[in-house]
Amino acid sequence: MGLRKAAYEAELLRLQTELIKLQEWVRVKGARLVIVFEGRDAAGKGGTIKRVTEHLNPRVARIAALPKPTERERTQWYFQRYVEHLPAAGEIVLFDRSWYNRAGVEHVMGFCTPAEHQLFLRQCPVFERMLVEDGILLRKYWFSVSDAVQEERFRRRTQDPLRRWKLSPMDLESLTRWEAYSRAKDEMLVHTDTADATWYVVESDDKRSARLNMIAHLLSSVAYEDMDLPQITLPPRPPSTGYERPPKELQTVVPDHAATLRKE
């Protein structure tokens, strides 16, 4: 039985309020926080990212969702294009998929060579250790979904005009390569689940629970403090100097579409 909507929304609001406190701590203290979201297609990563960032300041917390590499980027050191998206002081970056593309889709679909895949597995722990040693707070979350739930979510997307765009040919291919992706994930965890950069697995057959569990864990893993922010006082309006707004007839106003709904 899934989590009741009322209980979910109340706890989500509480956690989002704490995320604001975390954001302010990161900003004031000049911390750098990286959150990696990985997992199966349709495992709920996007929905969780949306809830994490919903009330955050986009100047502090931003999402890095990189497209496939350009021809030039393919000739670079693999991690190079991700480095430029890492946070500066006072910033949070959420990677909606990350350098782990090489351990998953690139490896399974043959977009990289076996040698490139093995080089990634050797270099990744070193790369992440360098990030952590430089002071970056690194959190990695793997969203795990069962094959039956994944297939059902894909099926619902085919019937939903608002979410059909989420079904890419790569998503459909993942249905036929479930075991290949499972083996790739297992091998990835063996090499990259380290003391410096632990993988945290989020069980996400129940999306509501997954969102709450992930956010609660993130908050518990960072020793943030409630910052003393200055009180905001609105200044009084100065007396009028005689300004008058120009007539609306001189402007191009958006038609009142909402008025047609009120008449029904």
Coordinates of C-alpha atoms in Angstrom, one line a residue, residues 47-145:
G47 CA 10.3 13.7 -10.2
T48 CA 12.6 13.7 -7.2
I49 CA 14.9 16.3 -8.6
K50 CA 11.8 18.5 -9.3
R51 CA 10.7 18.2 -5.6
V52 CA 14.2 18.9 -4.3
T53 CA 14.6 22.1 -6.4
E54 CA 11.0 23.2 -6.3
H55 CA 11.5 26.0 -3.8
L56 CA 15.2 26.5 -4.0
N57 CA 17.0 29.6 -5.5
P58 CA 18.1 28.7 -9.0
R59 CA 21.1 31.0 -8.5
V60 CA 22.3 28.7 -5.8
A61 CA 20.9 25.3 -6.8
R62 CA 21.0 24.3 -10.5
I63 CA 20.5 21.1 -12.5
A64 CA 23.1 19.8 -14.8
A65 CA 21.5 17.6 -17.4
L66 CA 24.0 17.3 -20.2
P67 CA 23.1 16.2 -23.7
K68 CA 25.1 13.7 -25.6
P69 CA 28.7 14.8 -26.2
T70 CA 29.7 16.8 -29.3
E71 CA 32.4 15.6 -31.7
R72 CA 34.9 17.8 -29.9
E73 CA 33.9 16.5 -26.4
R74 CA 34.3 12.9 -27.6
T75 CA 38.0 13.6 -28.0
Q76 CA 38.4 15.1 -24.5
W77 CA 39.3 13.3 -21.3
Y78 CA 36.0 11.7 -20.4
F79 CA 35.4 13.6 -17.2
Q80 CA 36.4 16.9 -18.7
R81 CA 32.9 18.2 -19.7
Y82 CA 31.5 17.4 -16.3
V83 CA 34.2 19.3 -14.5
E84 CA 33.0 22.7 -15.8
H85 CA 29.6 22.0 -14.3
L86 CA 30.9 21.5 -10.8
P87 CA 29.8 24.0 -8.1
A88 CA 31.7 27.0 -7.0
A89 CA 31.5 28.2 -3.4
G90 CA 28.0 28.6 -2.2
E91 CA 26.4 26.4 -4.9
I92 CA 24.5 23.2 -5.2
V93 CA 24.6 21.1 -8.4
L94 CA 22.2 18.3 -9.1
F95 CA 23.4 16.0 -11.9
D96 CA 20.4 14.5 -13.7
R97 CA 22.5 11.6 -14.9
S98 CA 26.2 12.2 -14.8
W99 CA 29.6 10.8 -15.6
Y100 CA 28.0 7.4 -14.8
N101 CA 26.5 7.3 -18.3
R102 CA 29.7 5.5 -19.3
A103 CA 29.0 2.8 -16.7
G104 CA 25.4 2.3 -17.8
V105 CA 23.9 3.3 -21.2
E106 CA 27.2 3.8 -23.0
H107 CA 28.5 0.4 -21.9
V108 CA 25.3 -1.5 -22.5
M109 CA 24.4 0.1 -25.8
G110 CA 28.0 -0.1 -27.2
F111 CA 28.5 3.6 -27.3
C112 CA 32.0 3.2 -25.8
T113 CA 34.6 0.5 -26.2
P114 CA 35.3 -2.2 -23.6
A115 CA 38.6 -0.5 -23.0
E116 CA 37.0 2.9 -22.4
H117 CA 34.5 1.3 -20.0
Q118 CA 37.3 -0.4 -18.0
L119 CA 39.3 2.8 -17.9
F120 CA 36.3 4.6 -16.5
L121 CA 35.9 2.1 -13.7
R122 CA 39.5 2.6 -12.8
Q123 CA 39.5 6.4 -13.0
C124 CA 36.1 7.2 -11.5
P125 CA 37.0 6.4 -7.8
V126 CA 40.2 8.5 -8.2
F127 CA 38.2 11.4 -9.8
E128 CA 35.6 11.3 -7.0
R129 CA 38.3 11.1 -4.3
M130 CA 39.9 14.3 -5.8
L131 CA 36.5 16.1 -5.6
V132 CA 36.0 15.0 -1.9
E133 CA 39.6 15.9 -0.9
D134 CA 39.1 19.3 -2.4
G135 CA 36.1 19.9 -0.1
I136 CA 33.2 19.1 -2.3
L137 CA 30.3 17.4 -0.6
L138 CA 29.4 14.5 -2.9
R139 CA 26.2 12.5 -2.6
K140 CA 25.3 9.7 -5.0
Y141 CA 21.8 8.2 -5.3
W142 CA 20.8 5.1 -7.3
F143 CA 17.1 4.8 -7.9
S144 CA 16.1 1.2 -8.0
V145 CA 12.8 0.0 -9.6

